């Protein structure tokens, strides 16, 4: 039993690819594309019924391929019917409510993927400048740091970050920190 999600996904892919390809095609060109798609669908269906011997391991799954071909045939038929019933000479995506909505949804999804990838890349670039440290202090120093943090209401991480941010190297190579109040 095939899942509805799989069928919907194939239909969406077919709709996007067919609508993009069909833009500006005449009725005769759409008919030719439909005939070509039907030929591919017949070949894919035959491959499912009787797989060819010596099929490479990396070749697509015949059932998935057949489902995709069937979805494209259905979409070419829908485009042809729409173009004929509207009495137009050519198919225009802008005049196809279903196709244009699907294309717009796909473009929105695609832009979201691009935006998330750009944000991830920016986070990776920013992370290059971050320092993540696991610091172990002796008991006396640890108690002193915890006491200072409790007194000023900051976490040990915040306190040590502020301390490091104020550290300077003096002319003789020593490290110094001017007095400050943690915040």
Tab-separated table of C-alpha atoms in Angstrom:
chain	number	residue	atom	x	y	z
A	1	UNK	CA	0.000	0.000	0.000
A	2	UNK	CA	1.470	3.339	-1.061
A	3	UNK	CA	1.323	6.217	1.348
A	4	UNK	CA	-0.611	9.342	0.453
A	5	UNK	CA	2.439	11.425	1.315
A	6	UNK	CA	4.433	9.648	-1.392
A	7	UNK	CA	1.698	10.162	-3.973
A	8	UNK	CA	1.305	13.821	-3.059
A	9	UNK	CA	5.059	14.357	-3.263
A	10	UNK	CA	5.221	12.826	-6.743
A	11	UNK	CA	2.267	14.933	-7.874
A	12	UNK	CA	3.881	18.103	-6.570
A	13	UNK	CA	7.198	17.340	-8.255
A	14	UNK	CA	5.439	16.527	-11.507
A	15	UNK	CA	3.312	19.671	-11.336
A	16	UNK	CA	6.306	21.915	-10.782
A	17	UNK	CA	8.418	20.397	-13.553
A	18	UNK	CA	5.590	20.138	-16.099
A	19	UNK	CA	4.255	23.655	-15.466
A	20	UNK	CA	7.711	25.164	-15.833
A	21	UNK	CA	8.431	23.214	-18.998
A	22	UNK	CA	4.975	23.818	-20.511
A	23	UNK	CA	5.117	27.612	-20.197
A	24	UNK	CA	4.505	29.102	-23.662
A	25	UNK	CA	3.956	25.713	-25.357
A	26	UNK	CA	1.261	25.413	-28.004
A	27	UNK	CA	-1.483	22.788	-27.748
A	28	UNK	CA	0.373	20.646	-30.305
A	29	UNK	CA	3.607	20.868	-28.297
A	30	UNK	CA	1.771	19.916	-25.107
A	31	UNK	CA	0.224	16.935	-26.933
A	32	UNK	CA	3.694	15.858	-28.099
A	33	UNK	CA	5.073	16.194	-24.559
A	34	UNK	CA	2.154	14.136	-23.255
A	35	UNK	CA	2.838	11.402	-25.810
A	36	UNK	CA	6.514	11.395	-24.827
A	37	UNK	CA	5.607	11.173	-21.127
A	38	UNK	CA	3.212	8.299	-21.851
A	39	UNK	CA	6.054	6.469	-23.617
A	40	UNK	CA	8.338	6.907	-20.612
A	41	UNK	CA	5.527	5.783	-18.304
A	42	UNK	CA	4.967	2.623	-20.369
A	43	UNK	CA	8.709	1.823	-20.251
A	44	UNK	CA	8.828	2.420	-16.498
A	45	UNK	CA	5.771	0.236	-15.929
A	46	UNK	CA	7.305	-2.554	-18.043
A	47	UNK	CA	10.483	-2.312	-15.945
A	48	UNK	CA	8.389	-2.794	-12.794
A	49	UNK	CA	6.633	-5.852	-14.235
A	50	UNK	CA	9.814	-7.435	-15.575
A	51	UNK	CA	13.065	-5.844	-14.389
A	52	UNK	CA	15.956	-5.905	-16.856
A	53	UNK	CA	18.786	-8.260	-15.991
A	54	UNK	CA	22.044	-6.578	-15.131
A	55	UNK	CA	20.340	-3.476	-13.761
A	56	UNK	CA	23.050	-1.407	-12.029
A	57	UNK	CA	22.759	-1.112	-8.258
A	58	UNK	CA	22.745	2.683	-8.470
A	59	UNK	CA	19.808	2.872	-10.902
A	60	UNK	CA	16.625	4.413	-9.471
A	61	UNK	CA	14.015	2.142	-7.934
A	62	UNK	CA	11.694	1.048	-10.780
A	63	UNK	CA	8.539	1.545	-8.699
A	64	UNK	CA	9.545	5.080	-7.728
A	65	UNK	CA	10.433	5.811	-11.342
A	66	UNK	CA	7.055	4.458	-12.526
A	67	UNK	CA	5.169	6.549	-9.962
A	68	UNK	CA	7.010	9.681	-11.085
A	69	UNK	CA	6.282	8.966	-14.754
A	70	UNK	CA	2.590	8.349	-14.009
A	71	UNK	CA	2.385	11.625	-12.091
A	72	UNK	CA	3.975	13.514	-15.002
A	73	UNK	CA	1.501	11.931	-17.460
A	74	UNK	CA	-1.388	13.036	-15.224
A	75	UNK	CA	-0.004	16.553	-15.037
A	76	UNK	CA	0.553	16.810	-18.812
A	77	UNK	CA	-3.077	15.685	-19.278
A	78	UNK	CA	-4.262	18.322	-16.813
A	79	UNK	CA	-2.277	21.049	-18.624
A	80	UNK	CA	-3.598	19.917	-22.020
A	81	UNK	CA	-7.199	19.828	-20.782
A	82	UNK	CA	-6.850	23.229	-19.129
A	83	UNK	CA	-5.360	24.807	-22.259
A	84	UNK	CA	-8.004	23.279	-24.550
A	85	UNK	CA	-11.001	24.099	-22.347
A	86	UNK	CA	-9.825	27.679	-21.904
A	87	UNK	CA	-9.610	27.988	-25.682
A	88	UNK	CA	-6.037	29.245	-25.563
A	89	UNK	CA	-3.353	28.658	-28.164
A	90	UNK	CA	-0.586	28.310	-25.571
A	91	UNK	CA	-0.250	27.283	-21.962
A	92	UNK	CA	0.537	30.138	-19.572
A	93	UNK	CA	1.381	29.375	-15.957
A	94	UNK	CA	-0.102	32.692	-14.833
A	95	UNK	CA	-3.514	31.542	-16.100
A	96	UNK	CA	-3.285	28.175	-14.342
A	97	UNK	CA	-4.549	28.629	-10.777
A	98	UNK	CA	-3.408	25.213	-9.545
A	99	UNK	CA	-0.019	25.327	-11.260
A	100	UNK	CA	0.774	28.900	-10.262
A	101	UNK	CA	-0.195	28.264	-6.632
A	102	UNK	CA	2.031	25.171	-6.590
A	103	UNK	CA	4.895	27.122	-8.205
A	104	UNK	CA	4.480	29.943	-5.666
A	105	UNK	CA	4.465	27.480	-2.753
A	106	UNK	CA	7.567	25.800	-4.152
A	107	UNK	CA	9.333	29.142	-4.558
A	108	UNK	CA	8.443	30.093	-0.970
A	109	UNK	CA	9.813	26.762	0.242
A	110	UNK	CA	12.962	27.181	-1.892
A	111	UNK	CA	13.583	30.686	-0.554
A	112	UNK	CA	13.136	29.363	2.995
A	113	UNK	CA	15.752	26.678	2.352
A	114	UNK	CA	18.151	29.273	0.940
A	115	UNK	CA	17.545	31.633	3.874
A	116	UNK	CA	18.099	28.859	6.434
A	117	UNK	CA	21.287	27.784	4.648
A	118	UNK	CA	22.561	31.366	4.692
A	119	UNK	CA	21.715	31.687	8.390
A	120	UNK	CA	23.491	28.395	9.136
A	121	UNK	CA	26.537	29.572	7.205
A	122	UNK	CA	26.547	32.869	9.143
A	123	UNK	CA	26.303	30.947	12.435
A	124	UNK	CA	29.255	28.780	11.363
A	125	UNK	CA	31.276	31.880	10.454
A	126	UNK	CA	30.392	33.498	13.791
A	127	UNK	CA	31.244	30.301	15.688
A	128	UNK	CA	34.800	30.422	14.355
A	129	UNK	CA	35.383	33.371	16.665
A	130	UNK	CA	33.801	31.739	19.706
A	131	UNK	CA	35.729	29.864	22.349
A	132	UNK	CA	34.062	27.029	24.205
A	133	UNK	CA	36.059	26.024	27.252
A	134	UNK	CA	35.704	23.413	29.946
A	135	UNK	CA	37.626	24.967	32.826
A	136	UNK	CA	38.640	23.102	35.974
A	137	UNK	CA	39.795	25.202	38.903
A	138	UNK	CA	41.262	24.109	42.206
A	139	UNK	CA	38.846	24.239	45.160
A	140	UNK	CA	40.091	27.534	46.624
A	141	UNK	CA	39.992	29.396	43.314
A	142	UNK	CA	36.630	27.843	42.427
A	143	UNK	CA	35.133	28.964	45.753
A	144	UNK	CA	36.488	32.478	45.216
A	145	UNK	CA	34.952	32.637	41.692
A	146	UNK	CA	31.594	31.262	42.928
A	147	UNK	CA	31.586	33.760	45.807
A	148	UNK	CA	32.240	36.699	43.467
A	149	UNK	CA	29.548	35.489	41.084
A	150	UNK	CA	27.006	35.163	43.892
A	151	UNK	CA	27.910	38.620	45.192
A	152	UNK	CA	27.406	40.299	41.781
A	153	UNK	CA	24.591	38.062	40.463
A	154	UNK	CA	26.416	36.712	37.417
A	155	UNK	CA	27.231	33.205	36.283
A	156	UNK	CA	30.814	31.931	36.368
A	157	UNK	CA	30.813	31.954	32.537
A	158	UNK	CA	29.728	35.608	32.463
A	159	UNK	CA	32.271	36.588	35.111
A	160	UNK	CA	35.184	34.854	33.358
A	161	UNK	CA	34.141	36.296	29.980
A	162	UNK	CA	34.117	39.814	31.468
A	163	UNK	CA	37.449	39.169	33.149
A	164	UNK	CA	39.019	37.960	29.888
A	165	UNK	CA	37.475	40.866	27.973
A	166	UNK	CA	39.239	43.359	30.225
A	167	UNK	CA	42.618	41.614	30.243
A	168	UNK	CA	45.496	43.445	28.536
A	169	UNK	CA	49.096	42.526	27.861
A	170	UNK	CA	51.457	45.121	29.306
A	171	UNK	CA	54.713	46.302	27.756
A	172	UNK	CA	56.775	43.817	29.748
A	173	UNK	CA	54.557	40.890	28.581
A	174	UNK	CA	52.519	40.393	31.746
A	175	UNK	CA	48.765	40.171	31.742
A	176	UNK	CA	46.855	42.748	33.783
A	177	UNK	CA	43.197	43.441	34.508
A	178	UNK	CA	42.060	46.866	35.655
A	179	UNK	CA	39.641	46.766	38.600
A	180	UNK	CA	36.003	46.395	37.461
A	181	UNK	CA	32.578	45.519	38.795
A	182	UNK	CA	31.045	42.444	37.124
A	183	UNK	CA	27.626	43.099	35.667
